[in-house]
XYZ file of C-alpha atoms in Angstrom:
668
model
C 91.162 103.334 79.246
C 89.471 101.685 82.616
C 91.223 99.487 85.063
C 88.417 96.921 83.952
C 89.203 96.963 80.452
C 92.932 97.173 80.687
C 92.376 94.079 83.262
C 90.635 92.300 79.971
C 93.501 93.486 77.615
C 96.081 91.837 79.841
C 94.240 88.510 79.919
C 93.647 88.500 76.558
C 97.450 88.576 75.962
C 98.094 86.160 78.743
C 96.249 83.585 77.143
C 97.680 84.077 74.061
C 101.312 83.414 75.593
C 100.078 80.357 77.389
C 98.671 78.803 74.022
C 102.018 79.537 72.511
C 100.553 82.225 70.373
C 103.569 84.372 70.820
C 103.366 86.199 67.515
C 99.947 87.265 67.890
C 100.851 87.969 71.813
C 103.460 90.555 70.372
C 100.940 91.959 67.559
C 98.166 92.704 70.757
C 101.070 93.950 72.725
C 101.644 96.614 70.384
C 98.398 97.365 69.582
C 97.432 98.122 73.013
C 100.272 99.805 73.875
C 99.419 102.762 70.944
C 96.069 102.700 73.031
C 97.324 103.468 76.391
C 98.334 106.556 78.222
C 98.568 105.443 81.650
C 102.810 104.644 82.224
C 101.745 101.747 84.632
C 99.261 99.993 81.938
C 102.292 100.600 79.523
C 104.796 98.780 82.206
C 102.299 95.617 82.160
C 101.853 95.423 78.487
C 105.607 95.712 78.091
C 106.410 93.062 80.643
C 103.961 90.710 78.836
C 105.523 91.383 75.387
C 108.978 90.788 76.668
C 107.737 87.181 78.090
C 106.013 86.318 75.021
C 109.632 87.412 72.996
C 111.499 85.200 75.088
C 109.293 82.664 74.702
C 109.674 82.805 70.822
C 113.227 82.635 71.690
C 113.431 86.449 69.885
C 115.915 87.720 72.644
C 117.196 90.825 71.041
C 113.880 92.132 70.928
C 113.217 91.240 74.397
C 115.963 92.902 75.942
C 114.783 95.957 73.767
C 111.535 95.434 75.130
C 112.510 95.144 78.715
C 115.096 98.346 78.274
C 111.587 100.647 77.155
C 109.928 99.002 80.547
C 112.685 100.048 82.766
C 113.125 103.148 81.585
C 109.381 103.787 82.213
C 109.746 102.132 85.709
C 113.102 101.306 86.780
C 111.773 99.501 89.944
C 109.308 96.990 88.662
C 110.789 93.603 90.062
C 109.806 91.095 87.226
C 111.364 93.054 84.618
C 114.816 92.013 86.193
C 113.708 88.769 86.632
C 112.931 88.257 82.926
C 116.247 90.200 82.158
C 117.859 87.496 84.356
C 116.099 84.560 81.854
C 117.535 86.028 78.831
C 120.947 86.497 79.975
C 120.778 82.932 81.190
C 119.713 81.727 77.999
C 122.795 84.281 76.396
C 125.303 82.160 78.708
C 125.920 85.426 80.712
C 125.701 83.905 84.303
C 127.197 87.217 85.807
C 124.785 89.560 84.142
C 121.723 86.797 85.205
C 122.991 87.082 88.774
C 122.647 90.774 88.890
C 119.526 90.520 87.469
C 117.936 88.145 89.709
C 119.085 90.060 92.715
C 118.204 93.229 91.737
C 114.704 91.253 91.418
C 114.242 90.023 94.697
C 115.798 92.977 95.996
C 112.972 94.588 94.984
C 110.386 92.032 95.296
C 111.678 89.284 98.019
C 108.638 87.034 97.274
C 109.601 85.997 93.492
C 110.393 82.304 93.849
C 111.467 81.464 90.954
C 114.408 84.379 91.361
C 115.641 82.591 94.256
C 115.672 79.100 92.665
C 117.813 80.858 89.643
C 119.900 82.094 92.067
C 120.475 79.414 94.254
C 122.062 77.410 91.247
C 124.015 80.453 89.940
C 125.854 80.774 93.567
C 126.469 76.957 93.690
C 128.155 77.446 90.342
C 130.487 80.163 91.553
C 131.032 78.213 94.920
C 129.181 80.986 96.875
C 128.320 78.849 99.986
C 126.950 81.536 102.142
C 124.870 82.905 99.320
C 123.451 79.761 98.496
C 122.611 79.321 102.168
C 120.852 82.857 102.349
C 118.961 82.053 99.229
C 117.949 78.677 100.206
C 116.231 80.352 103.679
C 114.916 82.621 101.746
C 113.003 80.391 99.128
C 112.399 77.688 102.059
C 110.531 80.558 104.118
C 108.765 81.338 101.027
C 107.257 77.817 100.154
C 106.446 77.313 103.828
C 103.879 79.988 103.245
C 99.903 78.815 102.508
C 99.671 79.519 98.780
C 97.231 82.703 99.730
C 99.800 84.402 101.898
C 102.516 83.752 99.171
C 100.081 85.473 96.291
C 99.894 88.121 99.428
C 103.678 88.931 99.293
C 104.014 88.904 95.465
C 101.070 91.382 95.222
C 102.505 93.400 97.667
C 105.967 93.645 96.441
C 104.434 94.800 93.130
C 102.848 97.119 94.743
C 99.121 95.649 94.296
C 98.409 96.612 98.006
C 94.239 96.666 97.593
C 94.432 93.365 96.016
C 97.067 92.013 98.596
C 94.513 93.200 101.246
C 91.560 91.685 99.709
C 93.200 88.100 99.417
C 94.740 88.541 102.876
C 91.558 89.328 104.337
C 89.884 86.590 102.813
C 92.582 84.154 104.074
C 92.364 85.568 107.819
C 88.423 84.947 107.748
C 89.176 81.676 107.608
C 92.211 81.382 109.458
C 91.822 83.656 112.411
C 94.887 82.893 114.145
C 97.529 82.783 111.718
C 100.176 84.984 112.906
C 101.872 85.099 109.665
C 98.766 86.407 107.829
C 98.388 89.072 110.597
C 101.740 90.459 110.019
C 101.563 90.446 106.696
C 98.173 92.451 106.762
C 99.716 95.136 108.905
C 102.355 95.381 106.468
C 99.784 96.084 104.038
C 97.822 98.585 106.597
C 101.331 100.360 107.429
C 101.939 100.770 103.506
C 98.152 102.321 103.262
C 98.960 104.436 106.320
C 96.323 102.923 108.336
C 98.309 102.558 111.305
C 95.312 102.023 113.845
C 94.515 98.560 112.141
C 98.336 97.258 111.950
C 98.859 98.444 115.908
C 96.109 96.330 116.639
C 97.005 93.319 114.439
C 100.857 93.336 115.590
C 99.269 93.802 119.376
C 97.058 90.836 118.440
C 99.745 88.895 116.731
C 102.062 88.819 119.632
C 99.237 87.878 122.226
C 98.607 84.636 120.413
C 102.450 84.272 119.667
C 104.485 86.254 122.130
C 108.128 85.249 120.905
C 107.125 85.945 117.095
C 110.309 88.097 116.111
C 109.091 88.818 112.930
C 105.867 90.404 114.761
C 107.964 92.037 117.134
C 110.293 93.518 114.649
C 107.163 94.975 112.387
C 105.699 96.546 115.553
C 109.272 97.728 116.348
C 109.410 99.788 112.897
C 105.939 100.861 113.113
C 106.467 102.645 116.594
C 109.615 104.249 115.377
C 107.841 105.458 112.125
C 104.989 106.514 114.644
C 107.547 108.630 117.044
C 106.313 106.293 119.762
C 109.613 105.857 121.025
C 108.787 104.361 124.769
C 106.729 101.840 122.991
C 109.803 101.138 120.785
C 111.744 100.619 123.336
C 109.918 97.858 125.082
C 109.874 95.918 121.696
C 113.587 96.414 120.992
C 114.765 95.268 124.778
C 112.597 92.046 124.142
C 113.937 91.366 120.707
C 117.275 91.872 121.810
C 116.634 89.546 124.750
C 115.637 86.919 122.146
C 118.493 87.655 119.789
C 121.219 89.378 121.701
C 123.710 89.317 118.885
C 121.189 90.927 115.917
C 123.074 93.841 114.861
C 119.848 95.244 113.159
C 118.211 94.849 116.695
C 121.372 96.932 118.095
C 121.030 99.448 115.249
C 117.441 99.743 116.188
C 118.160 100.575 120.087
C 120.350 103.184 118.916
C 117.477 104.820 116.742
C 115.148 104.215 119.779
C 117.633 106.199 122.358
C 118.253 109.077 119.837
C 114.205 109.283 119.050
C 113.957 109.588 123.387
C 116.531 112.314 123.155
C 119.638 110.014 124.799
C 121.502 110.972 121.913
C 124.874 110.566 123.325
C 123.752 107.168 124.245
C 122.478 106.250 120.659
C 125.905 107.662 118.997
C 128.052 105.278 121.852
C 125.926 102.352 120.564
C 126.254 103.193 116.696
C 129.885 103.542 117.067
C 130.314 100.285 119.337
C 128.005 98.525 116.066
C 130.553 99.879 113.601
C 134.159 99.168 115.481
C 133.524 95.332 115.774
C 133.210 95.348 112.023
C 129.346 96.204 110.664
C 130.294 98.321 108.121
C 126.732 98.510 106.413
C 125.919 102.045 104.544
C 122.516 102.214 106.602
C 124.272 101.912 109.713
C 126.883 104.714 108.810
C 123.806 106.934 107.761
C 121.803 106.529 110.750
C 125.467 107.026 112.963
C 125.365 110.302 110.879
C 121.722 111.417 111.731
C 122.447 110.899 115.475
C 125.616 112.902 115.109
C 123.949 115.660 113.125
C 121.062 115.715 115.919
C 123.663 116.221 118.440
C 125.623 119.237 116.856
C 128.335 117.416 115.581
C 128.417 118.037 111.947
C 132.045 117.184 111.285
C 131.629 113.679 112.416
C 128.252 113.453 110.973
C 129.611 114.569 107.597
C 132.433 111.466 107.651
C 129.756 108.868 108.155
C 127.807 110.017 105.302
C 130.501 110.081 103.266
C 131.494 106.473 104.708
C 128.152 105.189 103.595
C 128.566 106.334 99.935
C 131.862 104.702 99.911
C 130.753 101.498 100.945
C 128.014 101.714 98.142
C 128.580 104.480 95.558
C 125.153 104.367 94.485
C 123.652 105.039 98.201
C 121.231 108.129 97.398
C 120.414 108.681 101.034
C 124.186 109.293 101.811
C 124.495 112.192 99.271
C 121.045 113.650 100.213
C 122.077 113.514 104.103
C 125.267 115.517 103.356
C 123.036 118.148 101.168
C 120.103 118.095 103.808
C 122.940 119.297 106.371
C 122.524 122.701 104.661
C 126.325 123.818 105.275
C 127.967 121.109 103.507
C 129.555 121.755 100.131
C 129.865 119.200 97.563
C 133.345 118.317 95.598
C 133.750 118.151 92.255
C 134.231 114.483 92.089
C 131.171 113.957 94.447
C 129.431 116.259 91.593
C 130.701 113.927 88.806
C 129.556 111.092 90.784
C 126.293 111.974 91.391
C 125.608 113.099 87.537
C 126.835 109.919 86.625
C 124.534 107.804 88.867
C 121.353 109.685 88.463
C 121.691 108.891 84.726
C 122.129 105.132 84.951
C 119.050 103.051 84.410
C 119.747 100.335 87.228
C 120.160 102.625 89.772
C 116.813 102.121 92.323
C 114.228 104.675 92.097
C 114.550 105.957 95.529
C 118.199 106.418 95.356
C 117.678 108.281 92.340
C 115.205 110.616 93.473
C 117.946 111.667 96.563
C 120.857 111.817 94.281
C 118.515 114.449 92.256
C 117.636 116.290 95.385
C 121.525 116.459 96.212
C 122.499 116.813 92.803
C 119.934 120.079 92.464
C 121.995 121.324 95.743
C 125.254 120.744 94.608
C 124.089 123.127 91.371
C 122.483 125.337 93.372
C 125.568 126.355 95.680
C 127.452 126.634 92.340
C 125.188 129.086 91.070
C 123.594 126.980 88.160
C 120.267 127.683 88.688
C 118.711 126.144 85.491
C 120.468 122.705 86.305
C 119.696 123.087 89.685
C 116.077 123.636 88.879
C 115.926 120.758 86.563
C 117.274 118.574 89.068
C 114.579 119.756 91.796
C 112.084 119.363 89.005
C 112.967 115.617 88.117
C 113.197 114.412 91.683
C 109.918 116.125 92.821
C 107.897 114.704 89.583
C 109.500 110.881 90.157
C 108.521 111.174 94.132
C 104.879 112.465 93.077
C 104.653 109.619 90.359
C 104.414 107.062 93.277
C 103.058 109.139 96.107
C 99.411 109.123 95.207
C 98.456 112.474 96.696
C 95.497 114.116 95.301
C 95.350 118.041 96.925
C 92.150 117.948 96.598
C 91.711 115.890 99.425
C 93.326 118.434 101.463
C 91.094 121.363 100.518
C 88.276 118.863 101.188
C 89.813 118.277 104.767
C 90.138 121.965 105.193
C 86.630 122.565 104.244
C 85.476 120.059 107.052
C 87.281 121.833 109.733
C 86.126 125.285 108.681
C 82.099 123.658 108.390
C 82.447 122.018 111.675
C 84.511 123.656 114.050
C 82.531 127.047 114.145
C 81.845 129.262 116.995
C 78.884 127.130 118.242
C 81.493 123.913 119.045
C 83.746 126.094 121.153
C 81.015 128.104 123.021
C 79.293 124.312 123.833
C 82.644 122.244 124.711
C 84.580 125.531 126.438
C 86.803 124.274 129.169
C 85.757 120.281 128.522
C 89.501 119.396 128.280
C 92.424 119.103 130.464
C 93.219 122.875 131.982
C 96.912 121.764 131.933
C 99.268 125.186 130.162
C 102.567 123.294 129.412
C 101.902 122.645 125.777
C 102.888 125.206 123.452
C 102.570 124.345 119.632
C 104.424 125.640 116.588
C 102.031 125.349 113.460
C 102.644 126.160 110.262
C 104.150 125.180 106.938
C 107.754 122.937 106.794
C 110.442 125.649 105.958
C 108.632 128.605 107.409
C 110.885 129.185 110.369
C 109.484 127.111 112.771
C 112.614 125.348 114.024
C 114.017 128.880 114.749
C 111.198 129.686 116.739
C 111.598 126.710 118.713
C 115.271 126.888 119.380
C 114.302 130.634 120.477
C 111.769 129.401 123.015
C 113.998 126.159 123.954
C 116.961 128.424 124.834
C 114.376 129.987 127.726
C 114.900 128.154 130.951
C 111.419 127.520 131.587
C 110.887 125.485 128.389
C 111.606 122.481 126.878
C 112.436 122.013 123.254
C 111.182 118.272 121.996
C 110.757 117.539 118.195
C 107.875 117.081 115.897
C 105.514 114.751 118.173
C 103.057 112.431 116.705
C 100.333 112.543 119.070
C 97.866 114.682 117.543
C 97.906 113.502 114.329
C 97.825 110.056 115.866
C 94.242 111.280 117.620
C 92.897 113.260 114.422
C 93.718 109.793 112.590
C 91.647 108.027 115.130
C 88.737 110.085 115.560
C 88.726 109.821 111.801
C 88.414 106.150 111.437
C 89.820 103.988 108.789
C 90.408 105.634 105.594
C 88.920 104.089 102.750
C 90.026 103.694 98.980
C 87.368 105.173 97.637
C 87.033 108.766 96.404
C 83.104 108.497 95.385
C 80.873 111.345 96.835
C 78.962 109.211 98.821
C 81.981 108.147 100.295
C 83.564 111.754 100.959
C 80.186 111.950 102.556
C 80.674 109.211 104.814
C 84.501 110.730 105.564
C 82.794 113.683 106.405
C 80.348 112.572 109.243
C 83.174 111.081 111.025
C 86.138 113.252 112.136
C 85.962 116.492 112.755
C 82.017 116.269 112.786
C 81.772 114.111 115.584
C 83.322 116.698 117.701
C 79.988 117.865 118.034
C 79.186 114.434 119.394
C 81.292 113.244 121.518
C 80.932 113.337 125.849
C 82.885 115.821 127.411
C 84.702 113.388 129.440
C 86.649 112.135 126.139
C 88.107 115.487 125.864
C 89.528 115.588 129.269
C 90.917 112.079 128.768
C 92.545 112.623 125.148
C 94.281 115.938 126.847
C 95.565 113.751 129.804
C 96.715 111.253 127.140
C 98.256 113.706 125.535
C 100.656 115.089 128.310
C 101.601 111.682 129.664
C 102.400 110.127 126.454
C 104.663 113.392 125.852
C 106.523 113.213 129.238
C 109.004 110.687 127.896
C 110.321 113.702 125.637
C 110.570 116.388 128.259
C 113.076 117.320 130.751
C 111.941 119.441 134.042
C 110.790 122.721 132.491
C 107.129 123.682 133.168
C 106.569 124.020 129.431
C 107.555 122.205 126.372
C 106.913 122.764 122.443
C 105.364 120.697 120.002
C 106.782 121.287 116.797
C 104.486 119.247 114.396
C 103.703 121.667 111.525
C 100.505 119.897 110.150
C 99.003 120.296 113.472
C 97.412 123.418 112.160
C 94.974 121.189 110.556
C 93.746 120.465 113.877
C 93.813 123.402 115.947
C 89.967 122.852 117.078
C 90.719 119.502 118.597
C 93.824 120.751 120.097
C 91.768 123.656 121.954
C 88.983 121.080 122.910
C 91.132 118.662 124.629
C 93.952 121.267 126.030
C 92.223 124.456 126.249
C 94.998 126.442 128.157
C 97.788 125.721 125.311
C 99.806 128.406 123.247
C 99.915 128.048 119.495
C 102.344 129.840 117.609
C 101.791 130.102 113.995
C 105.189 129.986 111.991
C 104.705 132.051 108.734
C 106.799 133.016 105.983
C 106.236 135.029 102.613
C 104.542 132.561 100.079
C 106.966 132.510 97.207
C 110.176 131.942 99.696
C 108.145 129.136 101.946
C 106.666 127.483 98.943
C 110.260 127.001 96.734
C 111.837 126.159 99.711
C 109.608 123.380 100.656
C 109.765 122.207 97.155
C 113.756 121.417 96.883
C 113.283 119.547 100.295
C 112.775 115.991 100.054
C 111.089 115.193 102.934
C 111.228 112.022 105.103
C 107.318 111.511 104.835
C 104.131 113.328 105.308
C 104.559 116.575 103.084
C 103.579 115.248 99.909
C 102.257 117.913 98.729
C 105.818 119.234 98.270
C 106.517 117.416 95.318
C 104.424 119.789 92.765
C 104.500 123.468 92.518
C 100.786 123.589 91.939
C 100.290 121.699 94.749
C 102.533 123.391 97.311
C 100.464 126.415 95.987
C 97.390 125.227 96.806
C 98.541 123.787 99.893
C 99.916 127.537 100.855
C 96.557 128.992 100.456
C 94.317 126.414 102.021
C 96.792 126.813 105.261
C 96.257 130.548 105.069
C 92.385 130.009 104.534
C 92.033 127.627 107.643
C 94.318 129.922 109.891
C 91.525 132.592 109.322
C 89.221 130.879 110.317
C 90.896 129.744 113.362
C 91.568 133.027 114.123
C 88.131 134.349 113.625
C 86.522 131.581 116.134
C 89.260 131.277 118.474
C 90.337 134.687 119.225
C 93.834 135.300 121.614
C 94.651 131.517 120.867
C 96.842 131.970 118.057
C 100.297 134.523 117.785
C 101.515 134.508 114.280
C 105.384 135.097 113.588
C 106.606 136.151 110.508
C 110.197 134.672 109.871
C 110.633 138.278 107.819
C 109.659 140.026 110.875
C 111.985 137.899 113.033
C 115.004 138.205 110.693
C 114.488 142.398 110.497
C 114.070 142.800 114.240
C 114.732 139.727 116.581
C 114.636 141.128 119.884
C 110.918 142.683 119.330
C 110.014 139.344 117.756
C 111.298 137.808 120.694
C 109.962 139.685 123.376
C 106.480 139.475 121.507
C 106.702 136.002 121.455
C 107.587 135.705 125.390
C 104.931 137.824 126.545
C 102.349 135.552 124.741
C 103.792 132.304 126.340
C 103.543 134.177 129.599
C 107.462 134.135 130.224
C 109.633 136.903 131.584
C 112.449 137.805 128.921
C 115.715 136.133 129.119
C 118.753 136.925 127.323
C 119.656 133.411 126.309
C 116.702 133.832 123.598
C 118.303 136.506 121.692
C 122.022 134.218 121.704
C 119.683 130.920 120.964
C 122.754 129.633 118.368
C 124.524 128.932 122.032
C 122.126 126.872 123.266
C 123.169 122.982 123.121
C 120.300 120.463 122.456
C 119.071 117.991 119.948
C 117.531 119.079 116.846
C 116.466 116.495 114.048
C 114.987 118.829 111.488
C 116.652 120.088 108.375
C 117.364 123.486 109.590
C 119.259 121.891 112.885
C 122.774 123.338 111.593
C 121.032 126.983 110.352
C 119.703 127.605 114.068
C 122.995 126.690 115.443
C 124.613 130.126 113.683
C 123.298 133.766 114.435
C 120.412 135.106 112.469
C 121.569 135.517 108.578
C 119.211 137.464 106.215
C 120.560 135.571 102.650
C 117.981 132.863 102.363
C 114.955 135.466 102.495
C 114.768 136.158 98.810
C 116.991 133.029 97.783
C 113.857 131.985 95.598
C 114.305 134.841 93.687
C 117.448 133.100 91.558
C 114.807 130.493 90.148
C 111.803 133.280 89.824
C 111.962 132.436 85.866
C 110.613 128.671 86.945
C 108.015 129.629 89.307
C 105.449 130.921 87.065
C 102.952 128.137 87.922
C 103.654 128.802 91.676
C 103.150 132.192 90.978
C 99.939 131.670 89.347
C 98.128 129.656 92.289
C 99.705 132.285 94.808
C 98.155 135.143 92.638
C 101.947 136.787 92.911
C 102.916 139.050 90.374
């Protein structure tokens, strides 16, 4: 069923409800439910049916309909608002309050839910909550109707509709900062970061003291790894509101991002000591402690987070993500209970499923472990919108346009600086180990997964369009990487200088430094043009081990191919195809290092690695696990231990469930 015909059907049901023909609205809803296959469409029809049942005063069927809906989509805000109305009618005030609170947590722009909460809080004499709800309601009512509609569409996940309304509003209200902030938020959700940065910069030029605009810009800068900009923003926010605890925590995260982890930990300690026992604060505190190598204190922080909120999935996943933590029987029981609850928020459920999978794997219950990983990945993919064909098309474009002729024509147009060493490949392929080995050398600084190359590629590509038509694909192809043939030589020099300048903040005093962003393998042609003397290390691992390790890892963001076994296999194949191309057109630019070879003969591979980078051998590189430095990747605890071989064949415990992956990888 097309979106157009679905909208026509929902309008028909809405009209029946508006004309009080509730029986017919219910009958039409049931008829449509038999026809539609899309989960999203079923959810919307079930919602309308529940509304019709409530108006008909058939609360029993309304409750049952909402239960069906929540089973399909437990993050649908209006279903909880509707549930709140039903509990009010049933004279169950506490349950009504809980439902309305859930509704506004999922969609803070639901005016009706805030209105009901104010009355419920008044009846229970919760003055502080009354004030909070009243403030939220006043803020919403102060928005122009168009922007209120935008917030509702945004929180319902209808971003394209929200964007259309917001842009139309701004055409007539060009200096409206609230509108700019909303459009920036939409841009962030759609990953159109350039637009969002431009909008927020403009908003702050118009209203330099606008706290919300600056706070949004801060969060965006943190997301993009632009910690120097984030530092500038958070210091201004704290100057405006020195007692704002959220800004203090943001400052701690900025310090951690800048490598000043001990200062970050001290700030977290201070925030928590003075009584701000928020589970999210404990979580961030734990991340900083983990990065510093204090895993015992990190574990305690994560446990404190779930003790405050037992449903806090990120706390359990963060424990699992240390890779060394073993869950107690009590914790496993707790997770098993929460993943089965219908009122568990989707992201918490996903995080808990991955943690539960890790617990079951540690207990050698591999069938249950795989089912937990599979379920978590399926939920994550359902809401990611990822399409592997877009990546495959991107790879084909790189091969088509980044040919030998380009590099012959553009040889040595970039910045001649020899400082950067890029480690690329797939996540979970051993790149953190190679980084730790190199960072143990006196001439090399380890940094982190830097965002600069991905950001530059995004700028060269221009704004992505929400359109998969053949015509649009042709337009996208015409931009990046094709435009690398058309840019003036001076641009490549400038881009190289910009990279070196922007990354200084992450370096110490060594002459060389590492950028470990794995996805940079897609842009090695661009790197060669802007930094022709850089070194590229291709971290590679056997396909089954690499792909399955990625499948059971819940990444913070940016690795959406990992949520499906077929997708991850196709991504791996695409990576091999592109790396073969880069090696053909850029000989001597790339060194491939196989993880299994490093495990089998560490010294041989270390010497090979150092020789490629033009470095003298240093014994410290063999004792990499003794090097004290901040590490933020999932492998942080593993590389603080000597080499071990146990992980290389771990995937075989799950081999009975990996037929789809083996088929795509063409492995017998």
